[in-house]
mmCIF file of C-alpha atoms and ligand atoms in Angstrom:
data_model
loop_
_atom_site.group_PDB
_atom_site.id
_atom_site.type_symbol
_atom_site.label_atom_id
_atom_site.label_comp_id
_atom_site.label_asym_id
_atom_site.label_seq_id
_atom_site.Cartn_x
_atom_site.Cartn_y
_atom_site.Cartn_z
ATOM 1 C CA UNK A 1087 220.228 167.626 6.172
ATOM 2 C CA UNK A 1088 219.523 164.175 6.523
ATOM 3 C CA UNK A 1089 216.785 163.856 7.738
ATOM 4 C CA UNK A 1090 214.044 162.445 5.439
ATOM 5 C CA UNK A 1091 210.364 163.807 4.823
ATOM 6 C CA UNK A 1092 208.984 159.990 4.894
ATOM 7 C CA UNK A 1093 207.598 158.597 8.507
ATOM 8 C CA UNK A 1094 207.515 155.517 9.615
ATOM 9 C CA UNK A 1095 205.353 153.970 12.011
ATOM 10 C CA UNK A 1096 205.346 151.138 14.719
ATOM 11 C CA UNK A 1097 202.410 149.598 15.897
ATOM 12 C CA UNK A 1098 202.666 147.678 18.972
ATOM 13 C CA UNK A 1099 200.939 144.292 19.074
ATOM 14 C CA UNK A 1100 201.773 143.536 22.810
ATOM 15 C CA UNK A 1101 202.855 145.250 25.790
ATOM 16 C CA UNK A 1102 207.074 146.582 25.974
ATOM 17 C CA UNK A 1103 207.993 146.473 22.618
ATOM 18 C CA UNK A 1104 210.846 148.482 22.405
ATOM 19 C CA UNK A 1105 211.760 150.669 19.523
ATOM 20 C CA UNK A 1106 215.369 151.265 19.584
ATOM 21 C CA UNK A 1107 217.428 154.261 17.678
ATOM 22 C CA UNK A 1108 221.038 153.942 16.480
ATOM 23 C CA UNK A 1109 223.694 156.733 15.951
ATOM 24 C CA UNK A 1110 224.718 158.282 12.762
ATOM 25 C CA UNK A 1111 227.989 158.067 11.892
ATOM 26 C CA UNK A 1112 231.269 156.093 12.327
ATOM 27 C CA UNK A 1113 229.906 154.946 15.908
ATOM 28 C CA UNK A 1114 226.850 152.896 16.122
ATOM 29 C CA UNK A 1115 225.095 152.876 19.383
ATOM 30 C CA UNK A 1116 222.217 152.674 20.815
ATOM 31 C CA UNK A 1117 220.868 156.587 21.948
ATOM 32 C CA UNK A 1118 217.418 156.112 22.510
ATOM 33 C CA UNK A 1119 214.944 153.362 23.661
ATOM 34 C CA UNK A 1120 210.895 153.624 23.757
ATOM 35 C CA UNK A 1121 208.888 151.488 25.560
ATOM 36 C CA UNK A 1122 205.502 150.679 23.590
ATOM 37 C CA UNK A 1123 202.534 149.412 25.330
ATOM 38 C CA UNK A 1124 200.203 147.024 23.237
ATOM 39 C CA UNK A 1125 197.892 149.355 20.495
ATOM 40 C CA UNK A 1126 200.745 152.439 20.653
ATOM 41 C CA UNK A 1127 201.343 153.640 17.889
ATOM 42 C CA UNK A 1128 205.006 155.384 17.205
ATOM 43 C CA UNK A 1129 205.391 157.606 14.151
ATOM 44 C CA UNK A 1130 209.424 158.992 13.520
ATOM 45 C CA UNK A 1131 211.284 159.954 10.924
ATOM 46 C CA UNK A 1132 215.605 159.230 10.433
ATOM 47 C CA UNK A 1133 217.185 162.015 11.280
ATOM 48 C CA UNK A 1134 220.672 163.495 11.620
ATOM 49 C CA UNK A 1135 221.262 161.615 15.133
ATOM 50 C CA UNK A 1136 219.610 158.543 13.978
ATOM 51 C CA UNK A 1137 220.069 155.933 11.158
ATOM 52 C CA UNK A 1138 218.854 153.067 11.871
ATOM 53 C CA UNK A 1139 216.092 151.603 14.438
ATOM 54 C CA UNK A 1140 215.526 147.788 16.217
ATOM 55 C CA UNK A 1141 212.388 147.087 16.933
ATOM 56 C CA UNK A 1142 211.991 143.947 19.509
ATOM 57 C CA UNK A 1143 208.419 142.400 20.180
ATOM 58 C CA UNK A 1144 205.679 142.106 17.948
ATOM 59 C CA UNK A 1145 204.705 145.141 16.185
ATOM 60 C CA UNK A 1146 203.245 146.149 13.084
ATOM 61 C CA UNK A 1147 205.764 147.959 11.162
ATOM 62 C CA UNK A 1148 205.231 150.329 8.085
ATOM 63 C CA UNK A 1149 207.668 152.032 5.598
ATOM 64 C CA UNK A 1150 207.676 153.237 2.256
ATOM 65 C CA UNK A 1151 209.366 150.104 1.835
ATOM 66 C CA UNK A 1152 206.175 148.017 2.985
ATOM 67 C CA UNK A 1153 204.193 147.205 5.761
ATOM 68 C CA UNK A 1154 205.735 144.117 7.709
ATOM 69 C CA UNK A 1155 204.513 142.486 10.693
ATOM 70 C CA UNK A 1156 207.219 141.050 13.823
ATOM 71 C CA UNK A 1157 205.884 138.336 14.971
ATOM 72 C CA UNK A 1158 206.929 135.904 17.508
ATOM 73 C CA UNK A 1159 206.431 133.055 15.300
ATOM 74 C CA UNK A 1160 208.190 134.284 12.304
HETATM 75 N N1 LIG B 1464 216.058 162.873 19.019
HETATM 76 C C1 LIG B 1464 215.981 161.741 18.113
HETATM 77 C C2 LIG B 1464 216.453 162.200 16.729
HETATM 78 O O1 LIG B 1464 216.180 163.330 16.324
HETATM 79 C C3 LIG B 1464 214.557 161.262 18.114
HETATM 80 C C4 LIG B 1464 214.238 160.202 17.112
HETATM 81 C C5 LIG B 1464 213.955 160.421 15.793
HETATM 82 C C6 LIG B 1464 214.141 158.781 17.310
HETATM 83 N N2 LIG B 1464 213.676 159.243 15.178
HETATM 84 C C7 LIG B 1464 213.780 158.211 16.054
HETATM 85 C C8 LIG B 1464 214.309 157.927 18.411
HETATM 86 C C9 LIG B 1464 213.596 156.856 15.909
HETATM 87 C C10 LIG B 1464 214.119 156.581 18.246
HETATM 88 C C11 LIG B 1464 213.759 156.036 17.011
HETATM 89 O O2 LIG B 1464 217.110 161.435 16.045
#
């Protein structure tokens, strides 16, 4: 099972960032997009279908990694 117990979260800091999910696996493609409105909050796990995730627009990001913000400026 691959998916993992830990969450992470995305915090949008404007309207339409989009959180994107990639495949699992040889093939890495986009499956799923989410539109976030400004102050929606997103809280998802990786999972067997998805490995990795883009996030475009500013958003406050968190991980067990560490909290990061995406800002235009950076
Ligand atoms: N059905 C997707 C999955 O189980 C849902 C999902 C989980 C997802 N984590 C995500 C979609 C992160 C986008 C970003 O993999």
């Amino acid at each position: 099972m691959t998916t993992s117990n830990d969450f992470f979260v995305i915090k949008a800091l404007e309207d339409g960032v989009n959180v994107i999910g990639l495949t699992r696996g040889t093939d890495t493609r986009f499956h799923h997009s989410e539109k976030l409105d400004r102050n929606e909050v997103m809280i998802a796990q990786f999972t067997e279908h998805t490995s990795a995730v883009k996030v475009r627009g500013n958003a406050h990001i968190q991980t067990s990694h560490g909290d990061m913000i995406n800002n235009e400026e950076d």
